[in-house]
């Protein structure tokens, strides 16, 4: 049942990401040609600002989902009601905090942009972003029970429908009116309606959520929850800093136009990250359920399988990005929107090192190891900001991404596996680091081989891109298959795929 739910979540999640990518590319193209790259830069900057403001929510959603695993598995309705009552109150407080912080930043908007901007209604645009962020907190908390119950495919289906409808209306508005405030208003309205609809869906799936009740957690339960939440807040703070400060630093030190150019790369990277990450996110609830019911040896083997799948998927994607991303943007938007290959390398390195954390992050969160090393992420956040700013001033925007990579390697690369192996698997972590290095070396060698092969052929831009795409699809997968075809992890994954194809019950 766990794998069935994971596969269903994965299928609808990936389908939703394909739809989001296709619609996003069309909207982005129309956006650039109707409004210009500067508006795109403002969109990216404000998105990053409100990612930073999500610090108010940091860790709460993870703590919620983790707390729901056990009562859902045991059908403990009273405990679920008590948790959801707590979440409802907390999210209303979070929404108020975000509103106050967002309004306090309002007078300082001009300091976040390097150089003058010709964009009108910049204050209105910011307030619309703030409105969207604040209102979502009053409805989004109910999504947690759907996710914890391994049914996030329901959310994926609803999100896909809203993405299609809203983007079609946005494209029409861009072409006919070309007003960013109107476009943003449409986006905000659909986001709010979507969250309300999902909340109503949760009420329908779990009718006891609508029942009037005074269910509450015991004092020890509340204490344990808030201790986990505090640890998660500290642990995840660097994640928000790492992902949220890049555009802000680029805007301050390089200018809003560079944010717009980078945002095209970020759209592709984010889509792939979300697309690929959904494979692992879809099985998070299943791993949480597994940790409640399985022994450490079974947990360890599943971790190895996840880590192996993580390498194959992210290694393959990193190679594809190196070979394809600049040719793709050149065809899509034109050579004036290209970044040099040193910056591209830093962006891909950031993508790969972040992606390779998925297995360890999943097991850390689903086993409740929130309190171990809880202050280390603060160090990572400080390292990230300090090094990113220093390197950006010295070598340009490539320093932003190198700073992010360095901060991640200083903390997460070694500490997450150490904690999991010590407290969950009770094994030496040395074998994990050996595999990590072996996986990374293989990715580098394969990328070099692919680069050599694509250099042998050059034709017109479109045909050359198709040739490059063929090389990327074939060579990395053949190499990975030849190296790992006899490994237990590969055989296990292959058996799952065979059972899916044969439509057998897993």
XYZ file of C-alpha atoms in Angstrom:
506
model
C 0.000 0.000 0.000
C 2.872 2.384 0.790
C 4.405 1.907 -2.648
C 1.005 2.174 -4.393
C 0.386 5.518 -2.718
C 3.917 6.686 -3.503
C 3.575 5.751 -7.168
C 0.204 7.468 -7.434
C 1.616 10.596 -5.784
C 4.639 10.427 -8.075
C 2.589 10.003 -11.270
C 0.252 12.915 -10.638
C 3.062 15.045 -9.211
C 5.234 14.544 -12.282
C 2.273 15.063 -14.616
C 1.541 18.316 -12.828
C 5.135 19.430 -13.225
C 5.089 18.709 -16.968
C 1.973 20.851 -17.274
C 3.516 23.593 -15.122
C 6.708 23.550 -17.203
C 4.884 23.753 -20.530
C 2.584 26.546 -19.357
C 5.423 28.319 -17.564
C 7.572 28.429 -20.700
C 4.738 29.888 -22.750
C 3.879 32.483 -20.096
C 7.563 33.393 -19.675
C 7.997 33.915 -23.420
C 4.896 36.100 -23.699
C 5.933 37.935 -20.516
C 9.378 38.867 -21.868
C 8.096 40.042 -25.247
C 5.193 42.079 -23.837
C 6.646 43.525 -20.612
C 10.419 43.073 -20.885
C 13.235 41.543 -18.864
C 13.121 44.182 -16.110
C 9.625 43.174 -15.044
C 10.850 39.598 -14.940
C 13.643 40.713 -12.628
C 11.185 42.421 -10.260
C 9.038 39.282 -10.252
C 12.084 37.195 -9.288
C 13.227 39.684 -6.632
C 9.859 39.888 -4.863
C 9.435 36.129 -5.052
C 12.768 35.792 -3.215
C 11.775 38.389 -0.614
C 8.622 36.482 0.243
C 10.531 33.236 0.303
C 12.609 34.888 3.016
C 9.433 35.981 4.806
C 8.371 32.333 4.895
C 10.868 32.091 7.765
C 7.795 32.713 9.910
C 6.478 29.336 8.751
C 9.860 27.649 8.647
C 9.686 24.068 9.788
C 6.044 24.230 10.842
C 4.691 22.302 7.865
C 7.302 19.548 8.337
C 6.576 19.317 12.062
C 2.850 19.117 11.283
C 3.207 16.313 8.776
C 5.598 14.357 10.998
C 3.190 14.645 13.960
C 0.307 13.330 11.843
C 1.988 10.104 10.665
C 1.280 8.090 13.805
C -2.341 9.201 14.546
C -3.270 8.638 10.879
C -1.737 5.154 10.934
C -3.665 4.406 14.141
C -6.896 6.183 13.035
C -6.727 8.325 16.176
C -9.370 10.925 15.256
C -9.143 12.843 18.537
C -5.368 13.284 18.209
C -5.738 14.424 14.591
C -8.396 16.975 15.572
C -6.187 18.237 18.393
C -3.221 18.664 16.046
C -5.297 20.407 13.376
C -6.755 22.805 15.974
C -3.220 23.693 16.980
C -2.160 24.181 13.362
C -5.122 26.423 12.581
C -4.292 28.815 15.435
C -0.587 28.774 14.658
C -1.022 29.533 10.961
C -3.233 32.528 11.717
C -0.465 33.873 13.934
C 2.093 33.159 11.191
C -0.032 35.062 8.655
C -0.125 38.068 10.983
C 3.645 37.954 11.509
C 4.294 37.825 7.747
C 1.958 40.804 7.245
C 3.766 42.913 9.850
C 7.255 42.023 8.566
C 6.175 42.575 4.960
C 4.799 46.042 5.739
C 7.933 46.938 7.713
C 10.075 46.260 4.604
C 7.882 48.480 2.424
C 9.906 51.734 2.879
C 13.164 50.004 1.874
C 12.196 48.647 -1.564
C 14.351 51.135 -3.479
C 17.507 49.931 -1.685
C 17.046 46.399 -3.046
C 17.528 47.449 -6.672
C 20.901 48.420 -8.138
C 20.237 51.395 -10.421
C 17.053 53.095 -11.526
C 14.003 51.213 -12.704
C 11.369 52.295 -15.191
C 8.734 50.012 -13.716
C 5.517 51.740 -12.658
C 3.413 50.873 -9.618
C 6.289 49.102 -7.864
C 4.615 49.615 -4.470
C 1.324 48.125 -5.690
C 3.179 45.125 -7.096
C 4.879 44.528 -3.746
C 1.582 44.774 -1.846
C -0.025 42.216 -4.180
C 2.828 39.791 -3.466
C 2.312 40.441 0.261
C -1.442 39.859 -0.010
C -0.913 36.531 -1.767
C 1.575 35.378 0.857
C -0.507 36.389 3.880
C -3.877 35.048 2.755
C -2.465 31.619 1.873
C -1.692 30.939 5.557
C -5.390 30.983 6.442
C -6.189 27.961 4.267
C -2.997 26.053 3.425
C -2.664 24.264 6.789
C -5.298 21.678 5.829
C -3.071 20.397 3.026
C -0.826 18.796 5.651
C -3.289 16.026 6.515
C -3.673 15.073 2.839
C 0.118 14.896 2.414
C 0.686 12.966 5.657
C -2.001 10.497 4.577
C 0.022 9.754 1.383
C -2.637 11.323 -0.870
C -0.819 14.351 -2.249
C -1.797 13.227 -5.754
C -5.127 14.901 -4.956
C -3.374 18.232 -4.434
C -1.350 17.699 -7.631
C -4.477 17.186 -9.740
C -6.171 20.295 -8.350
C -2.998 22.374 -8.793
C -2.618 21.269 -12.422
C -6.169 22.346 -13.267
C -5.684 25.757 -11.670
C -2.297 26.202 -13.383
C -3.806 25.573 -16.825
C -6.786 27.894 -16.335
C -4.868 30.721 -14.642
C -1.996 30.692 -17.143
C -4.356 30.762 -20.112
C -6.079 33.831 -18.665
C -2.710 35.430 -17.867
C -1.494 34.900 -21.456
C -4.657 36.527 -22.812
C -4.225 39.449 -20.396
C -0.555 39.908 -21.394
C -1.287 39.890 -25.115
C -4.375 42.115 -24.999
C -3.641 44.523 -22.136
C 0.015 44.018 -21.163
C -0.415 45.311 -17.616
C 1.668 43.569 -14.929
C -0.545 44.691 -12.038
C -3.552 43.058 -13.723
C -1.560 39.895 -14.439
C -0.368 39.693 -10.847
C -3.916 40.300 -9.563
C -5.149 37.354 -11.624
C -2.339 35.190 -10.264
C -3.123 36.175 -6.654
C -6.861 35.541 -7.099
C -6.319 32.050 -8.521
C -3.802 31.168 -5.796
C -6.296 32.089 -3.084
C -9.165 30.236 -4.776
C -6.969 27.136 -5.184
C -6.031 27.102 -1.495
C -9.668 27.513 -0.461
C -10.714 24.682 -2.779
C -8.068 22.311 -1.397
C -9.152 23.186 2.155
C -12.760 22.296 1.233
C -11.491 19.042 -0.311
C -9.730 18.173 2.949
C -12.997 18.756 4.832
C -14.759 16.390 2.465
C -12.083 13.675 2.758
C -11.889 13.995 6.541
C -15.378 15.047 7.727
C -14.271 15.136 11.352
C -12.279 18.292 10.545
C -15.582 20.174 10.239
C -16.957 18.870 13.507
C -17.110 21.311 16.396
C -14.653 20.020 18.989
C -12.416 21.088 21.831
C -9.720 18.487 21.180
C -6.323 19.552 22.443
C -2.909 18.051 23.004
C -1.656 17.216 26.455
C 0.997 19.460 27.961
C 3.834 16.934 27.307
C 2.636 16.507 23.701
C 2.593 20.267 23.126
C 6.034 20.588 24.677
C 7.462 17.860 22.444
C 5.848 19.393 19.355
C 7.240 22.856 20.032
C 10.686 21.463 20.813
C 10.677 19.741 17.423
C 9.359 22.903 15.791
C 12.092 25.039 17.329
C 14.760 22.611 16.169
C 13.251 22.508 12.673
C 13.150 26.295 12.536
C 16.854 26.463 13.280
C 17.647 23.548 10.984
C 15.716 24.820 7.991
C 16.570 28.489 8.298
C 19.660 28.059 6.148
C 17.562 26.384 3.450
C 15.501 29.536 3.082
C 18.569 31.764 3.293
C 20.412 29.635 0.709
C 17.479 29.579 -1.728
C 16.078 33.021 -1.018
C 19.076 35.341 -0.969
C 20.563 34.649 -4.416
C 18.195 36.964 -6.311
C 18.389 39.619 -3.598
C 22.211 39.670 -3.678
C 22.221 39.744 -7.490
C 19.703 42.629 -7.495
C 21.731 44.670 -4.987
C 25.197 44.116 -6.486
C 24.509 43.543 -10.198
C 21.092 45.028 -10.939
C 17.511 43.959 -11.567
C 18.182 43.104 -15.239
C 20.612 40.337 -14.206
C 17.912 38.927 -11.951
C 15.652 38.783 -15.002
C 18.272 36.972 -17.099
C 19.059 34.515 -14.319
C 15.330 33.931 -13.736
C 15.105 32.122 -17.087
C 17.741 29.644 -15.898
C 16.056 29.514 -12.509
C 12.723 28.614 -14.131
C 14.324 25.604 -15.818
C 16.335 24.582 -12.740
C 13.392 25.024 -10.373
C 11.054 23.079 -12.640
C 13.500 20.187 -12.901
C 14.232 20.341 -9.164
C 10.524 20.266 -8.352
C 9.873 17.632 -11.003
C 12.658 15.365 -9.787
C 12.211 16.251 -6.134
C 8.596 15.191 -6.368
C 9.775 11.622 -6.884
C 11.365 11.736 -3.460
C 8.788 14.009 -1.838
C 6.014 11.656 -2.963
C 7.504 8.841 -0.915
C 8.285 10.941 2.184
C 5.014 10.016 3.893
C 5.609 6.374 2.956
C 9.069 6.496 4.533
C 7.532 8.052 7.627
C 5.065 5.170 7.755
C 7.904 2.696 7.159
C 9.924 4.118 10.047
C 6.968 3.574 12.355
C 6.578 -0.092 11.365
C 9.915 -1.447 10.040
C 13.278 -2.435 11.483
C 16.579 -0.619 11.003
C 17.936 -3.037 8.356
C 14.903 -2.546 6.128
C 15.146 1.215 6.682
C 18.842 1.154 5.783
C 18.283 -0.728 2.549
C 15.471 1.635 1.500
C 17.805 4.549 2.252
C 20.451 3.036 -0.015
C 17.876 2.537 -2.767
C 16.715 6.149 -2.427
C 20.275 7.440 -2.441
C 21.102 5.396 -5.544
C 17.969 6.640 -7.331
C 18.918 10.136 -6.200
C 22.343 9.843 -7.847
C 20.973 8.429 -11.111
C 18.282 11.089 -11.499
C 20.263 14.142 -10.383
C 23.465 13.011 -12.091
C 21.592 12.506 -15.354
C 19.851 15.892 -15.018
C 23.122 17.690 -14.217
C 24.723 16.276 -17.373
C 21.701 17.261 -19.473
C 21.745 20.798 -18.074
C 25.455 21.222 -18.852
C 25.016 20.102 -22.461
C 21.577 21.575 -23.203
C 20.639 24.604 -21.110
C 22.455 27.334 -23.090
C 21.478 25.946 -26.521
C 17.883 25.703 -25.292
C 17.750 29.300 -24.033
C 19.416 30.467 -27.246
C 16.657 28.833 -29.306
C 13.911 29.894 -26.898
C 14.801 33.548 -26.204
C 17.983 34.432 -28.105
C 21.714 34.651 -27.391
C 21.323 38.012 -25.591
C 19.804 36.105 -22.647
C 22.722 33.665 -22.201
C 25.026 33.447 -19.176
C 28.654 32.377 -19.611
C 29.576 28.750 -18.975
C 31.399 29.479 -15.706
C 28.166 30.842 -14.235
C 26.244 27.914 -15.761
C 28.688 25.468 -14.137
C 28.180 27.101 -10.717
C 24.386 26.968 -11.145
C 24.495 23.265 -12.072
C 26.895 22.461 -9.225
C 24.440 24.135 -6.860
C 21.606 22.070 -8.373
C 23.520 18.787 -8.039
C 24.760 19.268 -4.467
C 21.279 20.325 -3.329
C 19.642 17.383 -5.094
C 22.031 14.834 -3.641
C 20.729 15.731 -0.178
C 17.229 14.378 -0.867
C 17.650 10.931 0.653
C 19.318 12.184 3.834
C 16.814 15.038 4.202
C 13.878 12.646 3.791
C 15.157 10.247 6.453
C 16.134 13.034 8.838
C 12.667 14.582 8.677
C 10.657 11.349 8.745
C 12.591 9.903 11.694
C 12.107 13.020 13.784
C 15.796 13.874 14.201
C 15.007 17.562 14.470
C 17.010 18.304 17.611
C 20.381 16.909 16.515
C 22.786 19.649 15.456
C 20.002 22.214 15.508
C 22.355 25.230 15.638
C 24.577 24.198 12.752
C 22.209 25.605 10.075
C 22.660 29.068 11.550
C 26.353 28.670 10.781
C 25.475 27.569 7.226
C 23.270 30.633 6.722
C 26.011 32.984 7.938
C 28.619 31.254 5.735
C 26.306 31.493 2.727
C 25.586 35.205 3.040
C 29.169 36.144 3.921
C 30.877 34.141 1.175
C 28.242 34.961 -1.473
C 28.580 38.715 -0.913
C 32.391 38.544 -0.760
C 32.727 36.411 -3.901
C 30.107 38.431 -5.811
C 32.082 41.622 -5.224
C 35.288 39.858 -6.309
C 34.247 37.706 -9.305
C 30.681 38.732 -10.173
C 27.405 36.808 -9.898
C 29.133 33.421 -10.184
C 30.176 34.093 -6.586
C 26.533 33.980 -5.472
C 26.185 30.339 -6.498
C 29.648 29.267 -5.352
C 28.892 30.749 -1.935
C 25.726 28.682 -1.772
C 27.591 25.488 -2.671
C 30.373 26.138 -0.146
C 27.923 26.750 2.700
C 26.042 23.557 1.865
C 29.226 21.475 1.801
C 30.398 22.953 5.111
C 27.281 21.778 6.956
C 24.770 19.511 5.228
C 27.117 17.425 3.132
C 28.671 15.687 6.135
C 26.412 16.287 9.126
C 23.046 14.947 7.880
C 24.465 11.537 6.901
C 26.437 11.400 10.174
C 23.287 11.914 12.270
C 21.188 9.413 10.303
C 23.821 6.676 10.336
C 24.547 7.163 14.039
C 21.011 7.396 15.411
C 18.867 5.535 12.855
C 21.021 2.881 11.191
C 23.682 2.508 13.922
C 26.369 2.084 11.279
C 29.553 3.816 10.162
C 28.904 6.684 7.754
C 32.157 6.080 5.849
C 30.493 3.872 3.228
C 27.996 6.639 2.440
C 30.714 9.197 1.712
C 32.603 6.667 -0.399
C 29.503 6.079 -2.543
C 28.874 9.837 -2.788
C 32.392 10.433 -4.145
C 32.113 7.493 -6.532
C 28.745 8.722 -7.826
C 30.080 12.270 -8.338
C 33.229 11.072 -10.141
C 31.090 9.002 -12.492
C 28.873 12.008 -13.252
C 31.924 14.151 -14.072
C 33.493 11.507 -16.340
C 30.187 10.939 -18.118
C 29.719 14.692 -18.654
C 33.201 14.909 -20.206
C 32.392 12.012 -22.539
C 29.107 13.641 -23.581
C 30.834 16.990 -24.144
C 33.379 15.301 -26.409
C 30.683 13.479 -28.410
C 28.532 16.602 -28.984
C 31.635 18.523 -30.125
C 31.996 16.107 -33.059
C 28.875 17.389 -34.780
C 27.729 20.907 -35.584
C 24.859 21.955 -37.812
C 22.101 24.537 -37.606
C 20.945 25.430 -34.105
C 17.794 23.282 -33.947
C 19.337 20.126 -35.447
C 22.364 20.512 -33.175
C 20.079 20.737 -30.155
C 18.245 17.556 -31.159
C 21.605 15.793 -31.595
C 22.732 16.989 -28.163
C 19.456 15.816 -26.643
C 19.946 12.348 -28.155
C 23.469 12.130 -26.750
C 22.244 13.141 -23.278
C 19.413 10.621 -23.283
C 21.546 7.698 -24.428
C 25.128 7.941 -23.165
C 24.632 8.695 -19.428
C 21.961 6.023 -19.010
C 24.045 3.408 -20.838
C 27.095 4.183 -18.690
C 25.094 4.135 -15.452
C 23.417 0.885 -16.470
C 26.678 -0.858 -17.363
C 28.282 0.171 -14.062
C 25.362 -0.628 -11.734
C 23.326 -3.312 -13.510
C 24.282 -5.973 -10.937
C 23.865 -3.841 -7.809
C 21.131 -4.742 -5.316
C 19.728 -1.220 -5.439
C 19.337 -1.283 -9.228
C 17.785 -4.765 -9.202
C 15.297 -3.660 -6.526
C 14.247 -0.591 -8.540
C 14.063 -2.645 -11.734
C 11.731 -5.152 -10.072
C 9.419 -2.335 -8.990
C 9.307 -1.007 -12.556
C 8.559 -4.490 -13.927
C 5.692 -4.932 -11.483
C 4.258 -1.564 -12.476
C 4.440 -2.459 -16.169
C 2.813 -5.810 -15.498
C 0.148 -4.085 -13.364
C 0.763 -6.362 -10.435
C -0.052 -5.431 -6.872
C 3.008 -4.121 -5.088
